[in-house]
Amino acid sequence: MPKKPSSHNAQPAQIHELKITLRGSKPPIWRRIAVPSDMRLNDLHNVIQVVMGWKNYHLHQFVVHNRQPKPTREELASLGWQERHERLIICRYRCWSDPRMEVEGAEDERKMRLCELAPAVKSKFIYEYDFGDGWDHQIEVGKISPPAEGVKYPVCLAGEFACPPEDSGGVWGYYEKLEVLKNPKHEDYKDTLEWIGPGFDPERFNLEAVNGELAELRSGKNRRVWGPYM
Protein backbone atom coordinates (compact mmCIF):
# COMPACT_ATOMS: atom_id res chain seq x y z
CA MET A 1 0.00 0.00 0.00
CA PRO A 2 1.55 3.36 -0.96
CA LYS A 3 2.56 5.72 1.81
CA LYS A 4 0.30 8.65 2.49
CA PRO A 5 2.17 11.92 1.91
CA SER A 6 3.06 13.60 5.18
CA SER A 7 1.42 16.92 5.97
CA HIS A 8 4.94 18.28 6.53
CA ASN A 9 5.58 18.05 2.78
CA ALA A 10 2.07 18.96 1.58
CA GLN A 11 1.61 22.08 -0.52
CA PRO A 12 0.11 24.97 1.46
CA ALA A 13 -3.28 26.30 0.38
CA GLN A 14 -2.03 29.87 0.08
CA ILE A 15 1.25 31.79 -0.03
CA HIS A 16 2.32 35.13 1.41
CA GLU A 17 5.14 36.88 -0.44
CA LEU A 18 7.02 39.12 1.99
CA LYS A 19 9.60 41.86 1.56
CA ILE A 20 11.95 42.05 4.57
CA THR A 21 14.06 45.20 4.85
CA LEU A 22 16.60 45.95 7.56
CA ARG A 23 15.58 49.41 8.71
CA GLY A 24 18.25 52.10 8.53
CA SER A 25 20.38 50.20 6.04
CA LYS A 26 21.59 52.25 3.06
CA PRO A 27 21.54 50.88 0.45
CA PRO A 28 18.77 48.64 1.79
CA ILE A 29 19.64 45.14 2.99
CA TRP A 30 16.57 43.16 1.97
CA ARG A 31 15.13 39.74 1.22
CA ARG A 32 11.99 38.66 -0.63
CA ILE A 33 10.51 35.38 0.51
CA ALA A 34 7.42 33.25 -0.09
CA VAL A 35 6.00 31.33 2.85
CA PRO A 36 2.77 29.50 3.70
CA SER A 37 0.08 31.98 4.70
CA ASP A 38 -0.86 29.89 7.73
CA MET A 39 2.74 29.77 9.04
CA ARG A 40 2.99 30.40 12.77
CA LEU A 41 5.20 33.27 13.88
CA ASN A 42 7.68 30.98 15.66
CA ASP A 43 8.33 29.28 12.32
CA LEU A 44 8.51 32.62 10.51
CA HIS A 45 11.15 33.68 13.05
CA ASN A 46 13.29 30.71 12.02
CA VAL A 47 12.88 31.56 8.35
CA ILE A 48 13.87 35.19 8.91
CA GLN A 49 16.96 34.13 10.83
CA VAL A 50 18.06 31.94 7.92
CA VAL A 51 17.32 34.28 5.02
CA MET A 52 18.80 37.34 6.69
CA GLY A 53 21.86 35.47 7.95
CA TRP A 54 21.47 35.89 11.71
CA LYS A 55 22.58 33.23 14.20
CA ASN A 56 19.71 33.43 16.73
CA TYR A 57 21.98 34.58 19.54
CA HIS A 58 19.52 37.15 20.92
CA LEU A 59 15.93 37.89 21.87
CA HIS A 60 13.37 38.73 19.23
CA GLN A 61 9.78 39.87 18.88
CA PHE A 62 7.17 40.61 16.23
CA VAL A 63 5.61 44.02 16.75
CA VAL A 64 2.64 45.97 15.49
CA HIS A 65 3.25 49.60 16.46
CA ASN A 66 0.67 52.15 17.45
CA ARG A 67 0.81 55.73 16.21
CA GLN A 68 3.29 56.76 18.89
CA PRO A 69 6.61 57.18 17.00
CA LYS A 70 9.49 55.05 18.17
CA PRO A 71 12.15 57.24 19.86
CA THR A 72 15.35 57.81 17.92
CA ARG A 73 18.68 56.34 18.98
CA GLU A 74 19.76 59.82 20.18
CA GLU A 75 16.61 60.26 22.27
CA LEU A 76 17.05 56.86 23.87
CA ALA A 77 20.70 57.63 24.69
CA SER A 78 19.62 60.70 26.67
CA LEU A 79 17.21 58.73 28.87
CA GLY A 80 17.76 56.61 31.94
CA TRP A 81 17.20 52.86 31.72
CA GLN A 82 13.68 52.97 33.18
CA GLU A 83 12.55 55.88 30.99
CA ARG A 84 14.04 54.22 27.92
CA HIS A 85 12.20 51.01 28.70
CA GLU A 86 8.88 52.82 29.19
CA ARG A 87 9.24 54.80 25.94
CA LEU A 88 9.80 51.61 23.97
CA ILE A 89 6.93 49.76 25.64
CA ILE A 90 4.34 52.48 24.87
CA CYS A 91 5.28 52.34 21.17
CA ARG A 92 3.99 48.78 20.96
CA TYR A 93 0.39 48.01 20.22
CA ARG A 94 0.82 44.24 20.32
CA CYS A 95 3.87 42.01 20.20
CA TRP A 96 4.62 38.30 20.04
CA SER A 97 7.72 36.36 21.05
CA ASP A 98 8.96 33.00 22.28
CA PRO A 99 7.42 32.53 25.76
CA ARG A 100 10.72 31.09 27.00
CA MET A 101 12.28 34.51 26.49
CA GLU A 102 9.84 36.14 28.93
CA VAL A 103 9.69 39.37 26.91
CA GLU A 104 7.51 41.80 28.87
CA GLY A 105 4.02 42.16 27.47
CA ALA A 106 4.62 39.69 24.64
CA GLU A 107 2.04 37.15 23.57
CA ASP A 108 2.94 33.61 22.56
CA GLU A 109 4.17 33.68 18.94
CA ARG A 110 3.17 30.03 18.53
CA LYS A 111 -0.49 31.08 18.77
CA MET A 112 -0.43 33.67 15.99
CA ARG A 113 -0.36 32.90 12.28
CA LEU A 114 1.01 35.13 9.54
CA CYS A 115 -2.37 35.37 7.79
CA GLU A 116 -3.93 36.68 11.01
CA LEU A 117 -1.17 39.22 11.67
CA ALA A 118 -0.93 40.40 8.05
CA PRO A 119 -4.18 39.46 6.27
CA ALA A 120 -3.87 41.67 3.20
CA VAL A 121 -1.45 42.92 0.58
CA LYS A 122 0.50 45.95 1.94
CA SER A 123 0.00 44.80 5.54
CA LYS A 124 3.11 45.72 7.53
CA PHE A 125 4.70 44.67 10.81
CA ILE A 126 8.11 44.74 12.47
CA TYR A 127 10.48 41.94 13.42
CA GLU A 128 12.91 43.12 16.10
CA TYR A 129 16.07 41.15 16.77
CA ASP A 130 18.72 41.79 19.45
CA PHE A 131 17.24 44.48 21.65
CA GLY A 132 20.72 45.80 22.42
CA ASP A 133 21.89 46.38 18.85
CA GLY A 134 18.33 47.04 17.75
CA TRP A 135 18.05 45.27 14.39
CA ASP A 136 14.56 46.24 13.22
CA HIS A 137 13.16 44.61 10.09
CA GLN A 138 10.17 46.05 8.30
CA ILE A 139 8.07 43.29 6.75
CA GLU A 140 5.46 44.06 4.11
CA VAL A 141 3.11 41.72 2.29
CA GLY A 142 3.68 42.11 -1.44
CA LYS A 143 1.45 39.36 -2.74
CA ILE A 144 -1.00 36.68 -1.59
CA SER A 145 -1.58 33.84 -4.05
CA PRO A 146 -1.93 30.10 -4.56
CA PRO A 147 1.35 28.16 -4.38
CA ALA A 148 3.36 27.70 -7.57
CA GLU A 149 3.50 24.17 -8.89
CA GLY A 150 6.67 22.31 -7.95
CA VAL A 151 7.93 24.96 -5.50
CA LYS A 152 8.73 23.95 -1.94
CA TYR A 153 8.02 26.54 0.73
CA PRO A 154 9.40 28.53 2.44
CA VAL A 155 11.67 29.84 -0.32
CA CYS A 156 13.82 32.94 -0.74
CA LEU A 157 13.14 34.63 -4.08
CA ALA A 158 15.68 37.45 -4.07
CA GLY A 159 17.81 39.67 -1.88
CA GLU A 160 20.66 42.13 -1.77
CA PHE A 161 23.69 42.68 0.45
CA ALA A 162 25.15 40.66 3.28
CA CYS A 163 23.72 40.43 6.75
CA PRO A 164 25.75 42.46 9.26
CA PRO A 165 27.79 40.36 11.68
CA GLU A 166 26.21 39.66 15.05
CA ASP A 167 27.02 42.15 17.83
CA SER A 168 28.32 44.81 15.46
CA GLY A 169 26.57 47.66 17.26
CA GLY A 170 23.40 48.04 15.22
CA VAL A 171 23.15 49.68 11.80
CA TRP A 172 25.26 52.67 12.85
CA GLY A 173 28.00 50.56 14.42
CA TYR A 174 28.07 48.27 11.40
CA TYR A 175 28.58 51.12 8.94
CA GLU A 176 31.25 52.65 11.17
CA LYS A 177 33.16 49.38 11.00
CA LEU A 178 32.84 49.27 7.22
CA GLU A 179 34.29 52.79 7.04
CA VAL A 180 37.23 51.69 9.18
CA LEU A 181 37.89 48.76 6.84
CA LYS A 182 38.18 51.15 3.89
CA ASN A 183 41.24 52.75 5.50
CA PRO A 184 44.15 50.40 6.33
CA LYS A 185 45.83 53.31 8.12
CA HIS A 186 42.99 53.72 10.60
CA GLU A 187 44.03 52.99 14.18
CA ASP A 188 41.21 50.44 14.55
CA TYR A 189 41.72 48.77 11.16
CA LYS A 190 43.62 45.72 12.41
CA ASP A 191 41.26 45.00 15.31
CA THR A 192 38.17 45.51 13.15
CA LEU A 193 39.48 43.25 10.39
CA GLU A 194 40.33 40.54 12.91
CA TRP A 195 36.87 40.84 14.47
CA ILE A 196 34.86 40.84 11.24
CA GLY A 197 37.05 38.30 9.41
CA PRO A 198 39.04 38.75 6.20
CA GLY A 199 36.48 36.97 4.00
CA PHE A 200 33.53 39.23 4.82
CA ASP A 201 32.01 40.99 1.80
CA PRO A 202 29.18 43.44 2.64
CA GLU A 203 27.85 43.28 -0.93
CA ARG A 204 27.61 39.49 -1.14
CA PHE A 205 24.30 37.65 -0.98
CA ASN A 206 24.18 33.99 -1.95
CA LEU A 207 20.61 33.07 -2.88
CA GLU A 208 21.49 29.44 -3.59
CA ALA A 209 23.13 28.99 -0.19
CA VAL A 210 20.17 30.57 1.60
CA ASN A 211 17.71 28.24 -0.13
CA GLY A 212 19.96 25.33 0.76
CA GLU A 213 19.59 26.29 4.42
CA LEU A 214 15.84 26.63 4.01
CA ALA A 215 15.74 23.11 2.58
CA GLU A 216 17.53 21.90 5.72
CA LEU A 217 15.04 23.84 7.84
CA ARG A 218 12.13 22.14 6.05
CA SER A 219 13.71 18.74 6.61
CA GLY A 220 14.42 19.41 10.29
CA LYS A 221 18.19 19.16 9.82
CA ASN A 222 18.93 22.83 10.47
CA ARG A 223 19.45 23.11 14.20
CA ARG A 224 21.37 26.36 14.46
CA VAL A 225 18.18 28.41 14.65
CA TRP A 226 17.64 26.99 18.12
CA GLY A 227 21.12 27.93 19.31
CA PRO A 228 20.10 29.67 22.56
CA TYR A 229 18.20 26.62 23.79
CA MET A 230 20.49 23.78 22.77
mmCIF file of C-alpha atoms in Angstrom:
data_model
loop_
_atom_site.group_PDB
_atom_site.id
_atom_site.type_symbol
_atom_site.label_atom_id
_atom_site.label_comp_id
_atom_site.label_asym_id
_atom_site.label_seq_id
_atom_site.Cartn_x
_atom_site.Cartn_y
_atom_site.Cartn_z
ATOM 1 C CA MET A 1 0.000 0.000 0.000
ATOM 2 C CA PRO A 2 1.553 3.365 -0.961
ATOM 3 C CA LYS A 3 2.561 5.721 1.814
ATOM 4 C CA LYS A 4 0.297 8.649 2.489
ATOM 5 C CA PRO A 5 2.169 11.918 1.909
ATOM 6 C CA SER A 6 3.057 13.597 5.183
ATOM 7 C CA SER A 7 1.415 16.920 5.972
ATOM 8 C CA HIS A 8 4.943 18.281 6.533
ATOM 9 C CA ASN A 9 5.583 18.052 2.782
ATOM 10 C CA ALA A 10 2.072 18.957 1.583
ATOM 11 C CA GLN A 11 1.609 22.076 -0.524
ATOM 12 C CA PRO A 12 0.108 24.966 1.455
ATOM 13 C CA ALA A 13 -3.275 26.295 0.381
ATOM 14 C CA GLN A 14 -2.033 29.870 0.078
ATOM 15 C CA ILE A 15 1.248 31.788 -0.034
ATOM 16 C CA HIS A 16 2.317 35.126 1.412
ATOM 17 C CA GLU A 17 5.142 36.881 -0.436
ATOM 18 C CA LEU A 18 7.016 39.123 1.989
ATOM 19 C CA LYS A 19 9.605 41.859 1.561
ATOM 20 C CA ILE A 20 11.953 42.052 4.568
ATOM 21 C CA THR A 21 14.056 45.200 4.854
ATOM 22 C CA LEU A 22 16.597 45.949 7.559
ATOM 23 C CA ARG A 23 15.575 49.410 8.709
ATOM 24 C CA GLY A 24 18.246 52.098 8.532
ATOM 25 C CA SER A 25 20.384 50.196 6.044
ATOM 26 C CA LYS A 26 21.589 52.248 3.059
ATOM 27 C CA PRO A 27 21.538 50.878 0.454
ATOM 28 C CA PRO A 28 18.766 48.640 1.792
ATOM 29 C CA ILE A 29 19.640 45.144 2.988
ATOM 30 C CA TRP A 30 16.575 43.160 1.966
ATOM 31 C CA ARG A 31 15.127 39.740 1.218
ATOM 32 C CA ARG A 32 11.988 38.664 -0.632
ATOM 33 C CA ILE A 33 10.512 35.380 0.513
ATOM 34 C CA ALA A 34 7.421 33.250 -0.093
ATOM 35 C CA VAL A 35 5.997 31.328 2.854
ATOM 36 C CA PRO A 36 2.768 29.496 3.699
ATOM 37 C CA SER A 37 0.079 31.980 4.701
ATOM 38 C CA ASP A 38 -0.859 29.887 7.728
ATOM 39 C CA MET A 39 2.740 29.772 9.042
ATOM 40 C CA ARG A 40 2.990 30.401 12.771
ATOM 41 C CA LEU A 41 5.205 33.272 13.880
ATOM 42 C CA ASN A 42 7.679 30.984 15.663
ATOM 43 C CA ASP A 43 8.335 29.280 12.320
ATOM 44 C CA LEU A 44 8.509 32.625 10.513
ATOM 45 C CA HIS A 45 11.151 33.684 13.052
ATOM 46 C CA ASN A 46 13.286 30.708 12.021
ATOM 47 C CA VAL A 47 12.877 31.561 8.347
ATOM 48 C CA ILE A 48 13.869 35.191 8.909
ATOM 49 C CA GLN A 49 16.961 34.133 10.829
ATOM 50 C CA VAL A 50 18.055 31.938 7.916
ATOM 51 C CA VAL A 51 17.318 34.277 5.018
ATOM 52 C CA MET A 52 18.799 37.341 6.690
ATOM 53 C CA GLY A 53 21.861 35.470 7.953
ATOM 54 C CA TRP A 54 21.471 35.891 11.709
ATOM 55 C CA LYS A 55 22.578 33.233 14.202
ATOM 56 C CA ASN A 56 19.710 33.425 16.734
ATOM 57 C CA TYR A 57 21.980 34.576 19.543
ATOM 58 C CA HIS A 58 19.524 37.146 20.922
ATOM 59 C CA LEU A 59 15.928 37.895 21.872
ATOM 60 C CA HIS A 60 13.374 38.731 19.225
ATOM 61 C CA GLN A 61 9.780 39.868 18.883
ATOM 62 C CA PHE A 62 7.170 40.608 16.232
ATOM 63 C CA VAL A 63 5.608 44.021 16.750
ATOM 64 C CA VAL A 64 2.645 45.966 15.488
ATOM 65 C CA HIS A 65 3.252 49.596 16.463
ATOM 66 C CA ASN A 66 0.667 52.148 17.454
ATOM 67 C CA ARG A 67 0.805 55.732 16.210
ATOM 68 C CA GLN A 68 3.295 56.761 18.892
ATOM 69 C CA PRO A 69 6.607 57.183 16.996
ATOM 70 C CA LYS A 70 9.488 55.054 18.170
ATOM 71 C CA PRO A 71 12.146 57.242 19.858
ATOM 72 C CA THR A 72 15.350 57.812 17.924
ATOM 73 C CA ARG A 73 18.678 56.344 18.984
ATOM 74 C CA GLU A 74 19.756 59.821 20.178
ATOM 75 C CA GLU A 75 16.605 60.257 22.267
ATOM 76 C CA LEU A 76 17.048 56.860 23.874
ATOM 77 C CA ALA A 77 20.695 57.626 24.690
ATOM 78 C CA SER A 78 19.622 60.697 26.669
ATOM 79 C CA LEU A 79 17.208 58.728 28.871
ATOM 80 C CA GLY A 80 17.765 56.611 31.936
ATOM 81 C CA TRP A 81 17.196 52.860 31.721
ATOM 82 C CA GLN A 82 13.679 52.972 33.185
ATOM 83 C CA GLU A 83 12.552 55.884 30.994
ATOM 84 C CA ARG A 84 14.038 54.217 27.918
ATOM 85 C CA HIS A 85 12.195 51.008 28.704
ATOM 86 C CA GLU A 86 8.875 52.823 29.195
ATOM 87 C CA ARG A 87 9.240 54.802 25.937
ATOM 88 C CA LEU A 88 9.800 51.613 23.970
ATOM 89 C CA ILE A 89 6.934 49.759 25.636
ATOM 90 C CA ILE A 90 4.340 52.477 24.872
ATOM 91 C CA CYS A 91 5.276 52.338 21.169
ATOM 92 C CA ARG A 92 3.993 48.784 20.959
ATOM 93 C CA TYR A 93 0.387 48.009 20.223
ATOM 94 C CA ARG A 94 0.825 44.240 20.322
ATOM 95 C CA CYS A 95 3.870 42.009 20.203
ATOM 96 C CA TRP A 96 4.616 38.299 20.037
ATOM 97 C CA SER A 97 7.723 36.362 21.054
ATOM 98 C CA ASP A 98 8.960 33.005 22.282
ATOM 99 C CA PRO A 99 7.421 32.532 25.758
ATOM 100 C CA ARG A 100 10.722 31.086 26.999
ATOM 101 C CA MET A 101 12.278 34.508 26.494
ATOM 102 C CA GLU A 102 9.839 36.139 28.929
ATOM 103 C CA VAL A 103 9.685 39.367 26.914
ATOM 104 C CA GLU A 104 7.510 41.804 28.875
ATOM 105 C CA GLY A 105 4.021 42.164 27.469
ATOM 106 C CA ALA A 106 4.615 39.692 24.642
ATOM 107 C CA GLU A 107 2.037 37.154 23.566
ATOM 108 C CA ASP A 108 2.936 33.611 22.559
ATOM 109 C CA GLU A 109 4.165 33.675 18.941
ATOM 110 C CA ARG A 110 3.165 30.029 18.529
ATOM 111 C CA LYS A 111 -0.486 31.079 18.774
ATOM 112 C CA MET A 112 -0.425 33.669 15.993
ATOM 113 C CA ARG A 113 -0.364 32.897 12.277
ATOM 114 C CA LEU A 114 1.008 35.127 9.544
ATOM 115 C CA CYS A 115 -2.366 35.367 7.790
ATOM 116 C CA GLU A 116 -3.925 36.683 11.010
ATOM 117 C CA LEU A 117 -1.173 39.216 11.666
ATOM 118 C CA ALA A 118 -0.933 40.395 8.052
ATOM 119 C CA PRO A 119 -4.178 39.455 6.271
ATOM 120 C CA ALA A 120 -3.875 41.672 3.197
ATOM 121 C CA VAL A 121 -1.445 42.923 0.575
ATOM 122 C CA LYS A 122 0.496 45.948 1.937
ATOM 123 C CA SER A 123 0.002 44.801 5.536
ATOM 124 C CA LYS A 124 3.106 45.719 7.533
ATOM 125 C CA PHE A 125 4.698 44.675 10.807
ATOM 126 C CA ILE A 126 8.108 44.741 12.472
ATOM 127 C CA TYR A 127 10.476 41.944 13.418
ATOM 128 C CA GLU A 128 12.907 43.123 16.104
ATOM 129 C CA TYR A 129 16.072 41.149 16.772
ATOM 130 C CA ASP A 130 18.722 41.789 19.446
ATOM 131 C CA PHE A 131 17.238 44.478 21.654
ATOM 132 C CA GLY A 132 20.723 45.804 22.415
ATOM 133 C CA ASP A 133 21.892 46.380 18.846
ATOM 134 C CA GLY A 134 18.327 47.042 17.745
ATOM 135 C CA TRP A 135 18.049 45.269 14.387
ATOM 136 C CA ASP A 136 14.562 46.239 13.221
ATOM 137 C CA HIS A 137 13.164 44.614 10.091
ATOM 138 C CA GLN A 138 10.166 46.046 8.298
ATOM 139 C CA ILE A 139 8.072 43.294 6.753
ATOM 140 C CA GLU A 140 5.463 44.060 4.110
ATOM 141 C CA VAL A 141 3.112 41.720 2.291
ATOM 142 C CA GLY A 142 3.678 42.108 -1.438
ATOM 143 C CA LYS A 143 1.450 39.355 -2.739
ATOM 144 C CA ILE A 144 -1.000 36.675 -1.593
ATOM 145 C CA SER A 145 -1.577 33.842 -4.054
ATOM 146 C CA PRO A 146 -1.929 30.097 -4.563
ATOM 147 C CA PRO A 147 1.354 28.157 -4.382
ATOM 148 C CA ALA A 148 3.363 27.705 -7.571
ATOM 149 C CA GLU A 149 3.501 24.168 -8.893
ATOM 150 C CA GLY A 150 6.673 22.313 -7.954
ATOM 151 C CA VAL A 151 7.925 24.960 -5.501
ATOM 152 C CA LYS A 152 8.731 23.953 -1.937
ATOM 153 C CA TYR A 153 8.018 26.541 0.731
ATOM 154 C CA PRO A 154 9.402 28.531 2.439
ATOM 155 C CA VAL A 155 11.674 29.836 -0.320
ATOM 156 C CA CYS A 156 13.824 32.936 -0.742
ATOM 157 C CA LEU A 157 13.142 34.634 -4.078
ATOM 158 C CA ALA A 158 15.683 37.451 -4.067
ATOM 159 C CA GLY A 159 17.809 39.674 -1.881
ATOM 160 C CA GLU A 160 20.662 42.131 -1.773
ATOM 161 C CA PHE A 161 23.692 42.684 0.454
ATOM 162 C CA ALA A 162 25.151 40.655 3.277
ATOM 163 C CA CYS A 163 23.721 40.427 6.753
ATOM 164 C CA PRO A 164 25.749 42.464 9.259
ATOM 165 C CA PRO A 165 27.792 40.363 11.680
ATOM 166 C CA GLU A 166 26.209 39.663 15.051
ATOM 167 C CA ASP A 167 27.017 42.151 17.830
ATOM 168 C CA SER A 168 28.319 44.813 15.457
ATOM 169 C CA GLY A 169 26.570 47.661 17.255
ATOM 170 C CA GLY A 170 23.402 48.041 15.218
ATOM 171 C CA VAL A 171 23.154 49.682 11.802
ATOM 172 C CA TRP A 172 25.264 52.665 12.851
ATOM 173 C CA GLY A 173 27.998 50.555 14.420
ATOM 174 C CA TYR A 174 28.070 48.272 11.403
ATOM 175 C CA TYR A 175 28.582 51.117 8.938
ATOM 176 C CA GLU A 176 31.249 52.653 11.167
ATOM 177 C CA LYS A 177 33.161 49.376 11.001
ATOM 178 C CA LEU A 178 32.837 49.268 7.215
ATOM 179 C CA GLU A 179 34.295 52.787 7.040
ATOM 180 C CA VAL A 180 37.227 51.686 9.180
ATOM 181 C CA LEU A 181 37.888 48.764 6.836
ATOM 182 C CA LYS A 182 38.182 51.152 3.890
ATOM 183 C CA ASN A 183 41.239 52.753 5.501
ATOM 184 C CA PRO A 184 44.147 50.397 6.329
ATOM 185 C CA LYS A 185 45.834 53.311 8.124
ATOM 186 C CA HIS A 186 42.986 53.722 10.601
ATOM 187 C CA GLU A 187 44.032 52.991 14.177
ATOM 188 C CA ASP A 188 41.211 50.444 14.546
ATOM 189 C CA TYR A 189 41.717 48.775 11.162
ATOM 190 C CA LYS A 190 43.618 45.718 12.410
ATOM 191 C CA ASP A 191 41.262 45.001 15.310
ATOM 192 C CA THR A 192 38.173 45.511 13.152
ATOM 193 C CA LEU A 193 39.480 43.252 10.390
ATOM 194 C CA GLU A 194 40.330 40.541 12.913
ATOM 195 C CA TRP A 195 36.874 40.838 14.469
ATOM 196 C CA ILE A 196 34.857 40.840 11.236
ATOM 197 C CA GLY A 197 37.045 38.301 9.411
ATOM 198 C CA PRO A 198 39.045 38.752 6.195
ATOM 199 C CA GLY A 199 36.475 36.970 3.998
ATOM 200 C CA PHE A 200 33.527 39.232 4.818
ATOM 201 C CA ASP A 201 32.007 40.988 1.800
ATOM 202 C CA PRO A 202 29.177 43.443 2.635
ATOM 203 C CA GLU A 203 27.855 43.278 -0.934
ATOM 204 C CA ARG A 204 27.609 39.489 -1.137
ATOM 205 C CA PHE A 205 24.296 37.652 -0.979
ATOM 206 C CA ASN A 206 24.184 33.994 -1.949
ATOM 207 C CA LEU A 207 20.613 33.069 -2.877
ATOM 208 C CA GLU A 208 21.487 29.443 -3.591
ATOM 209 C CA ALA A 209 23.132 28.991 -0.189
ATOM 210 C CA VAL A 210 20.166 30.567 1.603
ATOM 211 C CA ASN A 211 17.713 28.244 -0.135
ATOM 212 C CA GLY A 212 19.963 25.328 0.756
ATOM 213 C CA GLU A 213 19.594 26.289 4.423
ATOM 214 C CA LEU A 214 15.838 26.629 4.013
ATOM 215 C CA ALA A 215 15.744 23.110 2.577
ATOM 216 C CA GLU A 216 17.532 21.903 5.720
ATOM 217 C CA LEU A 217 15.042 23.840 7.836
ATOM 218 C CA ARG A 218 12.130 22.136 6.049
ATOM 219 C CA SER A 219 13.712 18.739 6.614
ATOM 220 C CA GLY A 220 14.418 19.415 10.290
ATOM 221 C CA LYS A 221 18.189 19.163 9.824
ATOM 222 C CA ASN A 222 18.926 22.831 10.470
ATOM 223 C CA ARG A 223 19.447 23.110 14.201
ATOM 224 C CA ARG A 224 21.370 26.363 14.461
ATOM 225 C CA VAL A 225 18.183 28.408 14.652
ATOM 226 C CA TRP A 226 17.639 26.993 18.123
ATOM 227 C CA GLY A 227 21.120 27.932 19.314
ATOM 228 C CA PRO A 228 20.102 29.667 22.561
ATOM 229 C CA TYR A 229 18.201 26.615 23.786
ATOM 230 C CA MET A 230 20.494 23.778 22.772
#
